[in-house]
PDB file of C-alpha atoms in Angstrom:
ATOM      1  CA  MET A 222    -144.687  27.099 129.657  1.00 55.00           C
ATOM      2  CA  ILE A 223    -141.451  26.065 127.947  1.00 55.00           C
ATOM      3  CA  GLN A 224    -140.577  23.735 130.941  1.00 57.00           C
ATOM      4  CA  ARG A 225    -143.937  22.440 130.915  1.00 57.00           C
ATOM      5  CA  ILE A 226    -143.539  21.390 127.263  1.00 57.00           C
ATOM      6  CA  ILE A 227    -140.134  19.867 127.920  1.00 55.00           C
ATOM      7  CA  PHE A 228    -141.372  18.125 130.947  1.00 50.00           C
ATOM      8  CA  ILE A 229    -144.238  16.571 129.005  1.00 52.00           C
ATOM      9  CA  PHE A 230    -141.729  15.272 126.414  1.00 51.00           C
ATOM     10  CA  LEU A 231    -139.528  13.811 129.020  1.00 47.00           C
ATOM     11  CA  LEU A 232    -142.066  12.437 131.450  1.00 43.00           C
ATOM     12  CA  PHE A 233    -144.473  10.772 128.950  1.00 45.00           C
ATOM     13  CA  GLY A 234    -142.303  10.436 125.979  1.00 44.00           C
ATOM     14  CA  LEU A 235    -143.385  11.456 122.460  1.00 43.00           C
ATOM     15  CA  VAL A 236    -146.486   9.706 121.608  1.00 44.00           C
ATOM     16  CA  THR A 237    -147.210   9.307 117.827  1.00 41.00           C
ATOM     17  CA  ALA A 238    -150.083   7.601 116.309  1.00 39.00           C
ATOM     18  CA  CYS A 239    -149.257   4.959 113.757  1.00 39.00           C
ATOM     19  CA  LYS A 240    -151.180   4.126 110.535  1.00 41.00           C
ATOM     20  CA  GLN A 241    -153.777   2.060 112.575  1.00 43.00           C
ATOM     21  CA  PRO A 242    -155.539   4.489 115.061  1.00 46.00           C
ATOM     22  CA  THR A 243    -155.506   1.758 117.782  1.00 46.00           C
ATOM     23  CA  GLN A 244    -151.806   1.369 117.859  1.00 47.00           C
ATOM     24  CA  VAL A 245    -149.692   3.777 119.746  1.00 48.00           C
ATOM     25  CA  VAL A 246    -145.932   3.955 120.064  1.00 50.00           C
ATOM     26  CA  ILE A 247    -144.116   5.579 122.826  1.00 51.00           C
ATOM     27  CA  LYS A 248    -140.438   6.785 122.032  1.00 52.00           C
ATOM     28  CA  PRO A 249    -137.818   5.746 124.424  1.00 51.00           C
ATOM     29  CA  LEU A 250    -136.507   8.446 126.776  1.00 48.00           C
ATOM     30  CA  SER A 251    -133.200   8.997 124.933  1.00 56.00           C
ATOM     31  CA  THR A 252    -135.259   9.662 121.739  1.00 64.00           C
ATOM     32  CA  THR A 253    -137.535  11.940 123.742  1.00 64.00           C
ATOM     33  CA  ASP A 254    -134.467  13.867 125.023  1.00 70.00           C
ATOM     34  CA  SER A 255    -133.195  14.362 121.533  1.00 77.00           C
ATOM     35  CA  LEU A 256    -136.769  15.605 120.450  1.00 74.00           C
ATOM     36  CA  ALA A 257    -136.925  18.121 123.367  1.00 78.00           C
ATOM     37  CA  ARG A 258    -133.525  19.456 122.250  1.00 83.00           C
ATOM     38  CA  GLU A 259    -134.582  19.464 118.657  1.00 84.00           C
ATOM     39  CA  THR A 260    -137.681  21.272 119.570  1.00 83.00           C
ATOM     40  CA  LYS A 261    -135.762  23.957 121.530  1.00 84.00           C
ATOM     41  CA  THR A 262    -133.336  24.353 118.686  1.00 86.00           C
ATOM     42  CA  ILE A 263    -136.047  24.967 116.079  1.00 84.00           C
ATOM     43  CA  ALA A 264    -137.955  27.338 118.412  1.00 85.00           C
ATOM     44  CA  ASP A 265    -134.644  29.258 118.953  1.00 86.00           C
ATOM     45  CA  LYS A 266    -134.006  29.549 115.329  1.00 85.00           C
ATOM     46  CA  ASP A 267    -137.597  30.945 114.827  1.00 80.00           C
ATOM     47  CA  LEU A 268    -137.129  33.479 117.653  1.00 88.00           C
ATOM     48  CA  LEU A 269    -133.814  34.814 116.682  1.00 88.00           C
ATOM     49  CA  THR A 270    -134.930  37.275 114.008  1.00 87.00           C
ATOM     50  CA  LEU A 271    -137.987  38.390 115.995  1.00 88.00           C
ATOM     51  CA  LYS A 272    -136.168  39.028 119.176  1.00 90.00           C
ATOM     52  CA  SER A 273    -133.399  41.062 117.477  1.00 91.00           C
ATOM     53  CA  GLU A 274    -135.946  43.227 115.696  1.00 91.00           C
ATOM     54  CA  ILE A 275    -137.882  43.925 118.839  1.00 92.00           C
ATOM     55  CA  GLU A 276    -134.693  44.693 120.777  1.00 92.00           C
ATOM     56  CA  ARG A 277    -133.591  47.137 118.016  1.00 93.00           C
ATOM     57  CA  ILE A 278    -137.006  48.847 118.312  1.00 93.00           C
ATOM     58  CA  VAL A 279    -136.809  49.006 121.915  1.00 92.00           C
ATOM     59  CA  LEU A 280    -133.252  50.449 121.841  1.00 92.00           C
ATOM     60  CA  THR A 281    -134.431  53.056 119.338  1.00 91.00           C
ATOM     61  CA  ILE A 282    -137.403  54.177 121.536  1.00 91.00           C
ATOM     62  CA  GLN A 283    -135.081  54.374 124.518  1.00 90.00           C
ATOM     63  CA  SER A 284    -132.592  56.660 122.703  1.00 87.00           C
ATOM     64  CA  ASN A 285    -132.338  60.021 123.827  1.00 86.00           C
ATOM     65  CA  GLU A 286    -131.216  61.446 120.580  1.00 88.00           C
ATOM     66  CA  LEU A 287    -134.529  60.809 118.711  1.00 87.00           C
ATOM     67  CA  HIS A 288    -137.520  63.088 118.462  1.00 91.00           C
ATOM     68  CA  LEU A 289    -140.736  62.042 120.171  1.00 90.00           C
ATOM     69  CA  LYS A 290    -142.696  61.533 117.045  1.00 92.00           C
ATOM     70  CA  THR A 291    -139.959  58.970 115.858  1.00 92.00           C
ATOM     71  CA  LYS A 292    -140.119  57.069 119.073  1.00 92.00           C
ATOM     72  CA  GLU A 293    -143.953  57.005 118.983  1.00 93.00           C
ATOM     73  CA  LYS A 294    -143.917  55.609 115.390  1.00 93.00           C
ATOM     74  CA  MET A 295    -141.502  52.956 116.536  1.00 93.00           C
ATOM     75  CA  LEU A 296    -143.672  52.224 119.573  1.00 94.00           C
ATOM     76  CA  THR A 297    -146.757  51.769 117.359  1.00 95.00           C
ATOM     77  CA  LYS A 298    -144.657  49.349 115.194  1.00 93.00           C
ATOM     78  CA  LEU A 299    -143.681  47.394 118.303  1.00 93.00           C
ATOM     79  CA  ILE A 300    -147.233  47.361 119.675  1.00 94.00           C
ATOM     80  CA  ALA A 301    -148.514  46.037 116.373  1.00 94.00           C
ATOM     81  CA  LYS A 302    -146.473  42.906 116.818  1.00 89.00           C
ATOM     82  CA  ASN A 303    -148.789  41.750 119.643  1.00 90.00           C
ATOM     83  CA  PRO A 304    -151.295  44.379 120.952  1.00 92.00           C
ATOM     84  CA  GLU A 305    -152.587  41.930 123.612  1.00 91.00           C
ATOM     85  CA  TYR A 306    -149.311  41.913 125.526  1.00 88.00           C
ATOM     86  CA  LEU A 307    -147.658  45.189 124.434  1.00 92.00           C
ATOM     87  CA  HIS A 308    -150.636  47.534 124.506  1.00 92.00           C
ATOM     88  CA  ARG A 309    -149.426  48.902 128.186  1.00 93.00           C
ATOM     89  CA  LEU A 310    -146.097  50.141 126.833  1.00 92.00           C
ATOM     90  CA  THR A 311    -145.502  53.899 126.354  1.00 92.00           C
ATOM     91  CA  VAL A 312    -142.467  55.884 125.450  1.00 92.00           C
ATOM     92  CA  GLU A 313    -142.255  56.964 128.931  1.00 92.00           C
ATOM     93  CA  ASN A 314    -142.487  53.487 130.675  1.00 92.00           C
ATOM     94  CA  ILE A 315    -140.576  51.340 128.219  1.00 91.00           C
ATOM     95  CA  ALA A 316    -137.325  51.907 130.128  1.00 89.00           C
ATOM     96  CA  THR A 317    -138.991  51.383 133.663  1.00 92.00           C
ATOM     97  CA  PRO A 318    -139.499  48.185 135.603  1.00 94.00           C
ATOM     98  CA  MET A 319    -142.969  48.027 134.385  1.00 94.00           C
ATOM     99  CA  GLY A 320    -141.881  48.267 130.722  1.00 93.00           C
ATOM    100  CA  HIS A 321    -139.410  45.463 131.308  1.00 93.00           C
ATOM    101  CA  ASP A 322    -141.990  43.295 132.797  1.00 94.00           C
ATOM    102  CA  VAL A 323    -144.215  43.678 129.840  1.00 93.00           C
ATOM    103  CA  LEU A 324    -141.480  42.891 127.407  1.00 93.00           C
ATOM    104  CA  LYS A 325    -140.435  39.742 129.727  1.00 93.00           C
ATOM    105  CA  LEU A 326    -143.980  38.536 129.530  1.00 92.00           C
ATOM    106  CA  PHE A 327    -144.031  39.024 125.881  1.00 93.00           C
ATOM    107  CA  TYR A 328    -140.771  37.185 125.333  1.00 91.00           C
ATOM    108  CA  GLN A 329    -142.135  34.245 127.439  1.00 91.00           C
ATOM    109  CA  LYS A 330    -145.172  34.245 125.294  1.00 91.00           C
ATOM    110  CA  ILE A 331    -143.354  34.112 121.930  1.00 90.00           C
ATOM    111  CA  GLN A 332    -140.964  31.425 123.363  1.00 89.00           C
ATOM    112  CA  ALA A 333    -143.837  29.272 124.460  1.00 88.00           C
ATOM    113  CA  ASP A 334    -145.624  29.909 121.093  1.00 88.00           C
ATOM    114  CA  ALA A 335    -142.327  28.981 119.223  1.00 88.00           C
ATOM    115  CA  MET A 336    -141.904  25.834 121.257  1.00 87.00           C
ATOM    116  CA  VAL A 337    -145.495  24.661 120.694  1.00 87.00           C
ATOM    117  CA  LYS A 338    -144.934  25.383 116.751  1.00 87.00           C
ATOM    118  CA  ALA A 339    -141.680  23.537 116.779  1.00 86.00           C
ATOM    119  CA  ALA A 340    -143.226  20.457 118.711  1.00 84.00           C
ATOM    120  CA  LYS A 341    -146.194  20.476 116.128  1.00 85.00           C
ATOM    121  CA  GLU A 342    -143.724  20.347 113.257  1.00 85.00           C
ATOM    122  CA  ILE A 343    -141.741  17.580 114.839  1.00 82.00           C
ATOM    123  CA  LEU A 344    -145.017  15.636 115.603  1.00 81.00           C
ATOM    124  CA  ASP A 345    -146.180  16.222 112.067  1.00 82.00           C
ATOM    125  CA  ARG A 346    -142.934  14.868 110.575  1.00 82.00           C
ATOM    126  CA  GLU A 347    -142.921  11.757 112.988  1.00 76.00           C
ATOM    127  CA  ASN A 348    -146.482  11.026 112.073  1.00 80.00           C
ATOM    128  CA  SER A 349    -145.861  11.215 108.314  1.00 80.00           C
ATOM    129  CA  LYS A 350    -143.067   8.555 108.624  1.00 69.00           C
TER     130      LYS A 350
END
């Protein structure tokens, strides 16, 4: 998904509507490259806190030193972040390949969402100029 967003930026350029609805401006490729980089930078900043929090929770659940009740409580907190993607996780499978696949899909989803959000912010800023 991320590659698709960047590909669209690079292939078609960033299209912004001007004050008149019939006039469209296509940014040059060098500007599009910088906008794609800016989109990724903004998305990465948004993801940093969320990813570190999720990784901390996962490490807590995987710890052998904690009681099962504590692990289940942390797992509930993790699943609450996005039940659609994380509902298949259990205390037992979080350290297995299946658990890693679920987390990988979730990371890809939040990365794509962050890229879309960042691109929208940039488009809104460009349109308000």
